[in-house]
Structures are given as structure tokens and as C-alpha cells.
Amino acid sequence: DVKVTQSSRYLVKRTGEKVFLECVQDMDHENMFWYRQDPGLGLRLIYFSYDVKMKEKGDIPEGYSVSREKKERFSLILESASTNQTSMYLCASSSRQGVNYEQYFGPGTRLTVT
Amino acid sequence: AQSVTQLDSHVSVSEGTPVLLRCNYSSSYSPSLFWYVQHPNKGLQLLLKYTSAATLVKGINGFEAEFKKSETSFHLTKPSAHMSDAAEYFCVVSVGWNTDKLIFGTGTRLQVFP
């Protein structure tokens, strides 16, 4: 079974703190993704990565950065957390083998910024 | 540009009655389409996917969806709802033929009453 794990299920941070969200997948997938999920808005793509040290902006990258130093690990960084970044953050991975597009998701990190 | 519209934000059914969750899509290419389900406090799980093979797609837990190009629809159905089907459902479309990005609908929350 594909497994995508995220470092924390719940996180509470203060405004202005630097926040790291970690994601690890064990299926040797090339692609990794970070989304945020908000009620009524569905999932919105923040950043994605096709390969190690490679990243591309998604639809809402402002206020976020990412790091992918190893194939299995994709980190989301909030340089200076703000209250409007309170949300559920979901990590996903997918394979580039064939035309598939199916993404596998982690359980999510619910981040609260106070 | 590719997009999906989930026509109902909430659907309520009685246990044992049929389920219909509606999704329309817009795509410049022949799309790949997915339905994902998210149970409370759980990650997203793939229900089913359409990738230009059979237009009637069967998924897990008795769900199925039919790709109708003439109507640009990909509605999710189940003949008989079960209490365990209560969850949020997302209709998803691939962005294009040369990218692994997905676009998520805003979600439909399914309630099942005894």
C-alpha cells in the first residue's frame, strides 16, 4: 500500500513564527504536492515538485515556500505564519509512470495560527 | 482552461435510497476524471477514475460514475446508501495531457439518515 505520512495531525503556532510541515512517501513517486483545504473552497494547490530539488508554484503560493532535498520528502514552509494561513494542509504524491495522474494523500495537518 | 463544478454543496439521503452527486467539467483536452472521498478526520481516498477507457466506471464501495462527453458530466451514483457513506466527495479533473496536476471541485457533503 502507498503510504504518505505527515509529521503532525494538529499544530498551533503564533503569528510570525516560521512553520515547517513535513511529508514523506514510501512509493518512490516522482511527484509530490502540497494543498490547502478550506470549507467551501475544495483543495487548492500551493506548490508541487516533479523531482528532487525541483519545484513549481501552484495556484496559491504566496506566503509559502517548499523544499525537496530527497525524493521521498517534501516540506512546506511558512516563513512568517499569519492567521489567514489557518487551514488544513494536505500532502500528496503520484507516479509519472504511464498516464495515470492518481494522487495518494496523507492524513492532513490542521494548522491553527493565533 | 480545465475546471469542475460540483452542483450541490450538500446532499441528504435516507439509508437504502439511491445517491446522486453531480459534477460537470470543462476541459480543452480529453480529460482524466476522478472522484475522491474524505471521511471525517481522514485523508482523501480515491473512489474511482476515468481515463478514456470505458465510459461507465465502477469504483469501491458500490459507487460508479458515467462519463458523458455530450453533457460534460461525470456524476457519481450508488444504488443504495449506507450510513458509512456519509463523507465529503470531491470531483477532480486532470489539468492537461502533459501535466500531473489536478483541479478539485469544491466538494459535496453527503449526509445519510437512518
Short mmCIF file of C-alpha atoms in Angstrom, two decimals:
data_model
loop_
_atom_site.label_atom_id
_atom_site.label_comp_id
_atom_site.label_asym_id
_atom_site.label_seq_id
_atom_site.Cartn_x
_atom_site.Cartn_y
_atom_site.Cartn_z
CA ASP A 1 0.00 0.00 0.00
CA VAL A 2 1.13 3.51 -0.77
CA LYS A 3 1.76 5.44 2.36
CA VAL A 4 2.01 9.20 2.65
CA THR A 5 2.72 10.46 6.13
CA GLN A 6 2.66 13.96 7.52
CA SER A 7 4.66 14.99 10.55
CA SER A 8 1.77 16.37 12.63
CA ARG A 9 -2.01 15.95 12.69
CA TYR A 10 -2.56 19.16 14.66
CA LEU A 11 -0.31 22.19 15.03
CA VAL A 12 -0.81 25.51 16.82
CA LYS A 13 1.58 28.35 16.04
CA ARG A 14 1.77 32.05 16.77
CA THR A 15 1.66 34.82 14.20
CA GLY A 16 5.13 35.50 12.80
CA GLU A 17 6.56 32.07 13.61
CA LYS A 18 8.35 30.02 10.96
CA VAL A 19 6.45 26.78 10.42
CA PHE A 20 7.65 23.55 8.81
CA LEU A 21 5.24 20.89 7.59
CA GLU A 22 6.87 17.63 6.57
CA CYS A 23 5.61 14.97 4.20
CA VAL A 24 7.15 11.58 3.44
CA GLN A 25 6.04 8.99 0.87
CA ASP A 26 7.31 5.43 0.60
CA MET A 27 6.40 4.52 -3.00
CA ASP A 28 9.31 6.13 -4.85
CA HIS A 29 6.91 8.58 -6.52
CA GLU A 30 8.40 11.33 -8.61
CA ASN A 31 5.65 13.88 -7.98
CA MET A 32 4.73 15.47 -4.69
CA PHE A 33 2.13 18.13 -3.96
CA TRP A 34 1.03 20.46 -1.17
CA TYR A 35 -2.60 21.61 -0.96
CA ARG A 36 -4.62 23.58 1.49
CA GLN A 37 -8.24 22.69 2.13
CA ASP A 38 -10.77 25.25 3.30
CA PRO A 39 -14.55 24.80 3.70
CA GLY A 40 -16.41 25.60 0.51
CA LEU A 41 -13.22 26.02 -1.50
CA GLY A 42 -12.13 22.43 -2.01
CA LEU A 43 -8.41 21.75 -2.34
CA ARG A 44 -6.13 24.41 -3.75
CA LEU A 45 -2.61 23.65 -4.94
CA ILE A 46 0.17 25.56 -3.19
CA TYR A 47 3.33 24.02 -4.69
CA PHE A 48 4.35 20.84 -6.42
CA SER A 49 7.56 19.08 -7.33
CA TYR A 50 8.39 16.73 -10.21
CA ASP A 51 11.81 15.76 -8.96
CA VAL A 52 14.40 16.32 -6.27
CA LYS A 53 15.35 20.00 -5.91
CA MET A 54 12.67 20.93 -8.41
CA LYS A 55 9.56 22.94 -7.54
CA GLU A 56 6.79 24.78 -9.29
CA LYS A 57 4.23 27.23 -7.99
CA GLY A 58 0.65 26.16 -7.81
CA ASP A 59 -2.40 28.39 -7.63
CA ILE A 60 -1.79 30.00 -4.22
CA PRO A 61 1.97 30.07 -3.49
CA GLU A 62 2.06 33.45 -1.74
CA GLY A 63 3.39 33.20 1.80
CA TYR A 64 4.73 29.68 1.30
CA SER A 65 7.93 28.02 0.14
CA VAL A 66 8.93 24.38 -0.28
CA SER A 67 11.98 22.16 -0.15
CA ARG A 68 12.67 18.80 -1.74
CA GLU A 69 16.16 17.57 -0.93
CA LYS A 70 15.29 13.87 -1.12
CA LYS A 71 12.88 12.08 -3.40
CA GLU A 72 10.69 10.79 -0.58
CA ARG A 73 10.39 14.03 1.39
CA PHE A 74 8.62 17.30 0.55
CA SER A 75 8.50 20.14 3.06
CA LEU A 76 6.17 23.11 3.16
CA ILE A 77 7.48 26.22 4.88
CA LEU A 78 5.52 29.18 6.17
CA GLU A 79 8.22 31.83 6.54
CA SER A 80 6.13 34.04 8.82
CA ALA A 81 2.82 32.47 9.76
CA SER A 82 -0.29 34.61 9.59
CA THR A 83 -3.83 33.98 10.81
CA ASN A 84 -5.13 33.63 7.24
CA GLN A 85 -2.92 30.56 6.90
CA THR A 86 -5.02 28.70 9.44
CA SER A 87 -6.19 25.73 7.40
CA MET A 88 -5.94 22.00 6.74
CA TYR A 89 -2.79 21.16 4.76
CA LEU A 90 -2.71 18.01 2.65
CA CYS A 91 0.30 16.39 1.04
CA ALA A 92 0.01 14.04 -1.93
CA SER A 93 2.27 12.03 -4.21
CA SER A 94 1.89 10.42 -7.62
CA SER A 95 3.89 8.42 -10.12
CA ARG A 96 4.98 9.63 -13.55
CA GLN A 97 4.86 6.10 -14.94
CA GLY A 98 2.19 5.93 -17.62
CA VAL A 99 -0.73 8.29 -17.95
CA ASN A 100 -2.34 7.94 -14.58
CA TYR A 101 -2.48 11.16 -12.56
CA GLU A 102 -3.84 9.37 -9.49
CA GLN A 103 -2.63 11.09 -6.35
CA TYR A 104 -2.24 9.48 -2.93
CA PHE A 105 -2.90 11.65 0.07
CA GLY A 106 -1.61 11.91 3.59
CA PRO A 107 -3.98 12.35 6.56
CA GLY A 108 -3.51 16.12 6.70
CA THR A 109 -2.17 18.65 9.19
CA ARG A 110 -4.65 21.02 10.77
CA LEU A 111 -2.72 24.22 11.40
CA THR A 112 -4.04 26.97 13.63
CA VAL A 113 -2.22 30.30 13.70
CA THR A 114 -3.14 32.52 16.66
CA ALA B 1 -8.85 26.06 -19.04
CA GLN B 2 -9.91 22.99 -17.14
CA SER B 3 -12.43 23.19 -14.31
CA VAL B 4 -15.01 21.17 -12.41
CA THR B 5 -18.29 22.27 -10.90
CA GLN B 6 -20.00 20.27 -8.21
CA LEU B 7 -23.61 21.27 -8.45
CA ASP B 8 -24.60 20.55 -4.84
CA SER B 9 -22.69 21.51 -1.74
CA HIS B 10 -24.87 19.25 0.45
CA VAL B 11 -26.91 16.15 -0.35
CA SER B 12 -29.08 14.30 2.18
CA VAL B 13 -30.50 10.83 1.62
CA SER B 14 -32.07 8.10 3.70
CA GLU B 15 -30.25 4.83 4.21
CA GLY B 16 -31.14 2.39 1.46
CA THR B 17 -32.10 5.05 -1.11
CA PRO B 18 -30.06 5.98 -4.21
CA VAL B 19 -27.25 8.50 -4.14
CA LEU B 20 -26.57 11.01 -6.92
CA LEU B 21 -23.71 13.52 -6.65
CA ARG B 22 -23.47 15.77 -9.67
CA CYS B 23 -20.32 17.02 -11.39
CA ASN B 24 -19.82 18.95 -14.61
CA TYR B 25 -16.40 19.53 -16.10
CA SER B 26 -14.77 21.80 -18.62
CA SER B 27 -11.68 20.68 -20.48
CA SER B 28 -9.80 21.54 -23.66
CA TYR B 29 -8.46 18.01 -23.84
CA SER B 30 -9.92 14.58 -23.37
CA PRO B 31 -9.75 14.66 -19.57
CA SER B 32 -9.00 12.19 -16.86
CA LEU B 33 -11.68 12.44 -14.17
CA PHE B 34 -11.74 11.22 -10.61
CA TRP B 35 -13.95 11.06 -7.56
CA TYR B 36 -12.26 11.18 -4.18
CA VAL B 37 -13.93 10.68 -0.79
CA GLN B 38 -12.91 12.16 2.54
CA HIS B 39 -14.35 10.71 5.71
CA PRO B 40 -14.26 12.85 8.86
CA ASN B 41 -10.71 13.28 10.15
CA LYS B 42 -9.32 11.07 7.41
CA GLY B 43 -7.25 11.66 4.29
CA LEU B 44 -8.66 11.62 0.77
CA GLN B 45 -9.22 8.23 -0.80
CA LEU B 46 -9.71 7.52 -4.49
CA LEU B 47 -13.20 6.17 -5.25
CA LEU B 48 -12.87 5.75 -8.99
CA LYS B 49 -11.22 7.19 -12.09
CA TYR B 50 -11.97 7.63 -15.79
CA THR B 51 -9.02 7.69 -18.16
CA SER B 52 -10.60 7.36 -21.65
CA ALA B 53 -11.44 3.67 -21.43
CA ALA B 54 -15.00 2.52 -20.61
CA THR B 55 -17.39 5.42 -20.02
CA LEU B 56 -19.09 3.67 -17.09
CA VAL B 57 -16.57 3.40 -14.31
CA LYS B 58 -17.02 1.23 -11.25
CA GLY B 59 -15.32 2.14 -8.01
CA ILE B 60 -15.05 0.96 -4.46
CA ASN B 61 -17.95 0.52 -2.03
CA GLY B 62 -20.55 0.13 -4.79
CA PHE B 63 -20.08 3.59 -6.33
CA GLU B 64 -19.98 4.19 -10.05
CA ALA B 65 -19.80 7.16 -12.41
CA GLU B 66 -20.58 7.67 -16.07
CA PHE B 67 -18.54 9.89 -18.35
CA LYS B 68 -20.91 11.74 -20.71
CA LYS B 69 -18.97 13.84 -23.17
CA SER B 70 -22.07 15.36 -24.77
CA GLU B 71 -23.22 16.64 -21.37
CA THR B 72 -19.70 17.28 -19.98
CA SER B 73 -20.79 15.43 -16.87
CA PHE B 74 -19.31 12.82 -14.56
CA HIS B 75 -22.00 12.18 -11.95
CA LEU B 76 -21.38 9.77 -9.07
CA THR B 77 -24.09 7.28 -8.17
CA LYS B 78 -24.79 4.43 -5.79
CA PRO B 79 -27.99 2.35 -5.83
CA SER B 80 -28.40 2.13 -2.06
CA ALA B 81 -26.84 4.44 0.51
CA HIS B 82 -25.23 3.13 3.66
CA MET B 83 -24.60 5.07 6.85
CA SER B 84 -20.87 4.66 6.29
CA ASP B 85 -21.15 6.62 3.03
CA ALA B 86 -21.55 9.87 4.96
CA ALA B 87 -18.50 11.90 3.94
CA GLU B 88 -17.33 14.68 1.65
CA TYR B 89 -16.89 13.85 -2.02
CA PHE B 90 -14.67 15.67 -4.50
CA CYS B 91 -14.90 15.59 -8.27
CA VAL B 92 -11.47 16.10 -9.85
CA VAL B 93 -10.18 16.73 -13.38
CA SER B 94 -6.67 16.47 -14.76
CA VAL B 95 -5.23 19.75 -15.97
CA GLY B 96 -3.91 18.52 -19.29
CA TRP B 97 -2.19 15.79 -21.21
CA ASN B 98 1.34 16.80 -20.31
CA THR B 99 0.99 17.58 -16.64
CA ASP B 100 0.22 15.67 -13.48
CA LYS B 101 -1.72 18.49 -11.86
CA LEU B 102 -5.31 18.01 -10.76
CA ILE B 103 -8.11 20.50 -10.22
CA PHE B 104 -10.54 19.78 -7.39
CA GLY B 105 -14.18 20.74 -7.15
CA THR B 106 -15.46 22.45 -4.04
CA GLY B 107 -16.89 19.26 -2.60
CA THR B 108 -20.30 17.77 -1.82
CA ARG B 109 -21.10 16.74 1.73
CA LEU B 110 -23.27 13.63 1.80
CA GLN B 111 -25.47 13.03 4.82
CA VAL B 112 -27.19 9.68 5.29
CA PHE B 113 -30.14 9.46 7.65
CA PRO B 114 -31.32 6.20 9.24
#
